[in-house]
mmCIF file of C-alpha atoms and ligand atoms in Angstrom:
data_model
loop_
_atom_site.group_PDB
_atom_site.id
_atom_site.type_symbol
_atom_site.label_atom_id
_atom_site.label_comp_id
_atom_site.label_asym_id
_atom_site.label_seq_id
_atom_site.Cartn_x
_atom_site.Cartn_y
_atom_site.Cartn_z
ATOM 1 C CA MET A 8 7.608 181.543 120.773
ATOM 2 C CA LYS A 9 8.348 183.945 123.574
ATOM 3 C CA LYS A 10 11.750 185.370 124.470
ATOM 4 C CA ILE A 11 12.123 187.176 127.763
ATOM 5 C CA ILE A 12 15.357 189.127 127.469
ATOM 6 C CA LEU A 13 17.145 190.631 130.468
ATOM 7 C CA LEU A 14 19.718 193.307 129.734
ATOM 8 C CA GLY A 15 21.760 195.872 131.589
ATOM 9 C CA TYR A 16 25.255 196.812 132.665
ATOM 10 C CA MET A 17 27.753 194.288 134.062
ATOM 11 C CA GLY A 18 26.839 193.562 137.669
ATOM 12 C CA CYS A 19 23.162 194.550 137.416
ATOM 13 C CA GLY A 20 22.147 190.961 138.227
ATOM 14 C CA LYS A 21 21.063 189.612 134.840
ATOM 15 C CA SER A 22 22.206 186.020 135.417
ATOM 16 C CA THR A 23 20.901 185.668 138.968
ATOM 17 C CA ILE A 24 17.569 187.253 138.155
ATOM 18 C CA ALA A 25 17.178 185.312 134.905
ATOM 19 C CA GLN A 26 17.690 182.029 136.762
ATOM 20 C CA LYS A 27 15.096 182.900 139.412
ATOM 21 C CA LEU A 28 12.683 184.172 136.770
ATOM 22 C CA SER A 29 13.134 180.951 134.851
ATOM 23 C CA LYS A 30 12.142 178.955 137.949
ATOM 24 C CA ALA A 31 9.161 181.182 138.653
ATOM 25 C CA THR A 32 7.826 181.013 135.082
ATOM 26 C CA ASN A 33 8.932 177.500 134.216
ATOM 27 C CA ILE A 34 10.537 178.873 131.067
ATOM 28 C CA PRO A 35 14.066 177.568 130.396
ATOM 29 C CA TYR A 36 16.961 179.967 130.863
ATOM 30 C CA LEU A 37 19.989 180.617 128.678
ATOM 31 C CA ASP A 38 22.912 182.887 129.447
ATOM 32 C CA LEU A 39 24.362 184.394 126.270
ATOM 33 C CA ASP A 40 27.915 184.565 127.701
ATOM 34 C CA LYS A 41 27.747 180.855 128.591
ATOM 35 C CA CYS A 42 26.470 179.995 125.095
ATOM 36 C CA ILE A 43 29.390 181.951 123.608
ATOM 37 C CA GLU A 44 31.864 180.142 125.873
ATOM 38 C CA GLU A 45 30.436 176.757 124.904
ATOM 39 C CA LYS A 46 30.484 177.536 121.204
ATOM 40 C CA ALA A 47 34.065 178.887 121.283
ATOM 41 C CA ASN A 48 35.201 176.326 123.846
ATOM 42 C CA LEU A 49 36.986 179.210 125.578
ATOM 43 C CA THR A 50 36.168 181.462 128.524
ATOM 44 C CA ILE A 51 35.141 185.071 127.835
ATOM 45 C CA ASN A 52 38.552 186.172 129.145
ATOM 46 C CA GLU A 53 40.312 183.779 126.752
ATOM 47 C CA ILE A 54 38.248 184.961 123.776
ATOM 48 C CA PHE A 55 39.213 188.587 124.512
ATOM 49 C CA GLU A 56 42.867 187.648 125.066
ATOM 50 C CA LEU A 57 43.305 185.355 122.082
ATOM 51 C CA HIS A 58 41.017 186.946 119.508
ATOM 52 C CA GLY A 59 40.175 190.454 120.727
ATOM 53 C CA GLU A 60 36.920 192.269 121.413
ATOM 54 C CA ILE A 61 35.822 192.653 117.789
ATOM 55 C CA TYR A 62 35.856 188.881 117.332
ATOM 56 C CA PHE A 63 33.902 188.505 120.583
ATOM 57 C CA ARG A 64 31.248 190.999 119.413
ATOM 58 C CA LYS A 65 30.835 189.122 116.136
ATOM 59 C CA LEU A 66 30.358 185.829 117.925
ATOM 60 C CA GLU A 67 28.016 187.474 120.428
ATOM 61 C CA HIS A 68 25.864 188.846 117.587
ATOM 62 C CA GLU A 69 25.693 185.507 115.756
ATOM 63 C CA ILE A 70 24.774 183.537 118.856
ATOM 64 C CA PHE A 71 22.258 186.152 119.992
ATOM 65 C CA LEU A 72 20.475 185.812 116.618
ATOM 66 C CA GLU A 73 20.570 182.016 116.879
ATOM 67 C CA LEU A 74 18.913 182.160 120.294
ATOM 68 C CA LEU A 75 16.254 184.558 119.014
ATOM 69 C CA GLN A 76 15.496 182.363 116.029
ATOM 70 C CA SER A 77 14.998 179.160 117.984
ATOM 71 C CA SER A 78 11.384 178.134 118.373
ATOM 72 C CA ASP A 79 11.551 177.595 122.137
ATOM 73 C CA ASP A 80 10.244 179.897 124.815
ATOM 74 C CA THR A 81 13.349 181.119 126.642
ATOM 75 C CA VAL A 82 14.525 183.524 129.318
ATOM 76 C CA ILE A 83 17.769 184.988 127.940
ATOM 77 C CA GLY A 84 20.352 186.852 130.012
ATOM 78 C CA LEU A 85 22.430 189.033 127.680
ATOM 79 C CA GLY A 86 25.997 190.206 128.201
ATOM 80 C CA GLY A 87 26.329 193.797 129.373
ATOM 81 C CA GLY A 88 27.483 194.970 125.956
ATOM 82 C CA THR A 89 25.164 192.912 123.760
ATOM 83 C CA PRO A 90 22.582 195.627 122.986
ATOM 84 C CA CYS A 91 25.339 198.131 122.176
ATOM 85 C CA TYR A 92 26.911 196.396 119.150
ATOM 86 C CA ALA A 93 25.960 195.128 115.691
ATOM 87 C CA ASN A 94 22.503 196.738 115.907
ATOM 88 C CA ASN A 95 21.478 194.111 118.446
ATOM 89 C CA HIS A 96 19.323 196.764 120.146
ATOM 90 C CA GLU A 97 16.956 196.621 117.182
ATOM 91 C CA PHE A 98 15.903 193.125 118.225
ATOM 92 C CA LEU A 99 14.813 194.218 121.686
ATOM 93 C CA LYS A 100 11.397 195.174 120.365
ATOM 94 C CA GLY A 101 11.037 192.298 117.896
ATOM 95 C CA GLU A 102 8.026 190.009 117.575
ATOM 96 C CA GLY A 103 7.633 187.718 120.562
ATOM 97 C CA VAL A 104 10.348 189.554 122.483
ATOM 98 C CA ILE A 105 9.773 190.968 125.951
ATOM 99 C CA SER A 106 12.908 192.876 126.885
ATOM 100 C CA VAL A 107 13.601 194.199 130.368
ATOM 101 C CA TYR A 108 16.397 196.620 131.237
ATOM 102 C CA LEU A 109 17.646 195.992 134.768
ATOM 103 C CA LYS A 110 18.620 199.520 135.670
ATOM 104 C CA ALA A 111 21.246 199.990 138.377
ATOM 105 C CA SER A 112 22.942 203.158 139.641
ATOM 106 C CA ILE A 113 26.678 203.765 139.333
ATOM 107 C CA ASP A 114 27.043 203.149 143.101
ATOM 108 C CA THR A 115 25.232 199.811 142.966
ATOM 109 C CA LEU A 116 27.290 198.661 139.989
ATOM 110 C CA TYR A 117 30.576 199.844 141.450
ATOM 111 C CA ASN A 118 29.925 198.159 144.819
ATOM 112 C CA ARG A 119 29.096 194.867 143.128
ATOM 113 C CA LEU A 120 31.802 194.939 140.466
ATOM 114 C CA ILE A 121 34.651 195.860 142.779
ATOM 115 C CA HIS A 122 34.457 192.294 144.166
ATOM 116 C CA ASN A 123 33.602 190.640 140.870
ATOM 117 C CA LYS A 124 35.802 191.977 138.132
ATOM 118 C CA SER A 125 38.242 189.168 137.403
ATOM 119 C CA LYS A 126 36.045 187.404 134.852
ATOM 120 C CA ARG A 127 35.195 190.663 133.110
ATOM 121 C CA PRO A 128 37.980 191.611 130.706
ATOM 122 C CA LEU A 129 36.802 195.211 130.262
ATOM 123 C CA ILE A 130 37.433 196.055 133.933
ATOM 124 C CA ALA A 131 39.629 193.213 135.242
ATOM 125 C CA ASN A 132 42.794 195.286 135.496
ATOM 126 C CA MET A 133 41.365 198.571 136.711
ATOM 127 C CA GLU A 134 42.118 200.297 140.005
ATOM 128 C CA GLU A 135 39.133 201.350 142.132
ATOM 129 C CA GLN A 136 38.984 205.034 141.186
ATOM 130 C CA GLU A 137 39.602 204.333 137.504
ATOM 131 C CA MET A 138 36.855 201.718 137.553
ATOM 132 C CA ARG A 139 34.338 204.070 139.114
ATOM 133 C CA GLU A 140 34.981 206.697 136.432
ATOM 134 C CA PHE A 141 34.889 204.049 133.716
ATOM 135 C CA ILE A 142 31.516 202.725 134.895
ATOM 136 C CA ALA A 143 30.037 206.226 135.060
ATOM 137 C CA LYS A 144 31.067 207.123 131.511
ATOM 138 C CA HIS A 145 30.407 203.700 130.015
ATOM 139 C CA LEU A 146 26.937 203.475 131.552
ATOM 140 C CA PHE A 147 26.116 206.912 130.180
ATOM 141 C CA ASP A 148 27.257 205.855 126.675
ATOM 142 C CA ARG A 149 25.363 202.591 126.828
ATOM 143 C CA SER A 150 22.099 203.939 128.239
ATOM 144 C CA PHE A 151 20.944 204.934 124.761
ATOM 145 C CA TYR A 152 20.947 201.250 123.770
ATOM 146 C CA TYR A 153 19.608 199.904 127.046
ATOM 147 C CA ASN A 154 16.679 202.285 126.796
ATOM 148 C CA HIS A 155 15.477 200.471 123.684
ATOM 149 C CA ALA A 156 14.164 197.726 125.990
ATOM 150 C CA LEU A 157 10.377 197.468 126.199
ATOM 151 C CA HIS A 158 10.457 197.654 129.993
ATOM 152 C CA LYS A 159 12.702 199.010 132.704
ATOM 153 C CA VAL A 160 13.042 197.718 136.266
ATOM 154 C CA VAL A 161 15.191 199.580 138.783
ATOM 155 C CA VAL A 162 17.208 197.108 140.874
ATOM 156 C CA ASP A 163 18.868 199.443 143.395
ATOM 157 C CA ASN A 164 18.272 198.406 147.015
ATOM 158 C CA LYS A 165 15.951 195.593 145.990
ATOM 159 C CA THR A 166 16.232 191.925 146.817
ATOM 160 C CA VAL A 167 16.436 189.494 143.916
ATOM 161 C CA GLU A 168 12.966 188.265 144.899
ATOM 162 C CA LYS A 169 11.493 191.771 144.676
ATOM 163 C CA THR A 170 13.068 192.365 141.263
ATOM 164 C CA VAL A 171 11.717 189.026 140.032
ATOM 165 C CA SER A 172 8.247 189.870 141.306
ATOM 166 C CA ASP A 173 8.430 193.269 139.535
ATOM 167 C CA ILE A 174 9.241 191.432 136.299
ATOM 168 C CA LEU A 175 6.438 188.924 136.865
ATOM 169 C CA GLU A 176 4.031 191.854 137.147
ATOM 170 C CA ILE A 177 5.209 193.114 133.771
ATOM 171 C CA LEU A 178 4.692 189.661 132.273
ATOM 172 C CA ALA A 179 1.207 189.195 133.785
HETATM 173 C C1 S3P B 4 30.607 192.697 128.685
HETATM 174 C C2 S3P B 4 29.887 192.081 129.685
HETATM 175 C C3 S3P B 4 30.081 190.667 130.059
HETATM 176 C C4 S3P B 4 30.641 189.873 128.882
HETATM 177 C C5 S3P B 4 31.868 190.540 128.342
HETATM 178 C C6 S3P B 4 31.611 191.972 127.864
HETATM 179 C C7 S3P B 4 30.343 194.126 128.391
HETATM 180 O O1 S3P B 4 28.850 190.114 130.490
HETATM 181 O O2 S3P B 4 29.693 189.726 127.867
HETATM 182 O O3 S3P B 4 32.831 190.544 129.369
HETATM 183 O O4 S3P B 4 30.733 194.597 127.310
HETATM 184 O O5 S3P B 4 29.708 194.792 129.227
HETATM 185 P P1 S3P B 4 28.179 190.439 131.936
HETATM 186 O O6 S3P B 4 27.358 191.677 131.801
HETATM 187 O O7 S3P B 4 27.334 189.245 132.195
HETATM 188 O O8 S3P B 4 29.300 190.590 132.906
#
């Protein structure tokens, strides 16, 4: 079994790149957030609203382990916070796991997230300046966990196709 795991901050492109990578490699793709939503029968926003973040992190951990334990080859797109809770980062170097940190600058993340925050409960209600400062600090705090990935690909100023081809090189 082979698990190709894509991780990185919200807005770094995990889902888009995982889908394209899945097509290019012919390995099925799963999005951890979508798996959580299906299991809970609620959206991520609803889980945060109704049950709180701690409940979400517990569910995220359980479903992440389930995906890792399945016998299928899979491309897995994590949630932005997945590696940062419940010791999930320890699985990024596990047997059969190829983990790739999609590294984006604060500017790249801010410019993408400013138009795409409504489905992300951690930033949904933030004003622009507050969000920029939040991203900067949060990314700094989370980098320790993201850097446990086996590989790192910088995504700034790259097309999705270029990022996918960089990952394919790593996999070759
Ligand atoms: C989160 C990122 C989200 C989702 C949840 C929490 C985070 O996933 O898991 O809103 O803590 O960074 P995306 O990175 O796909 O937006």
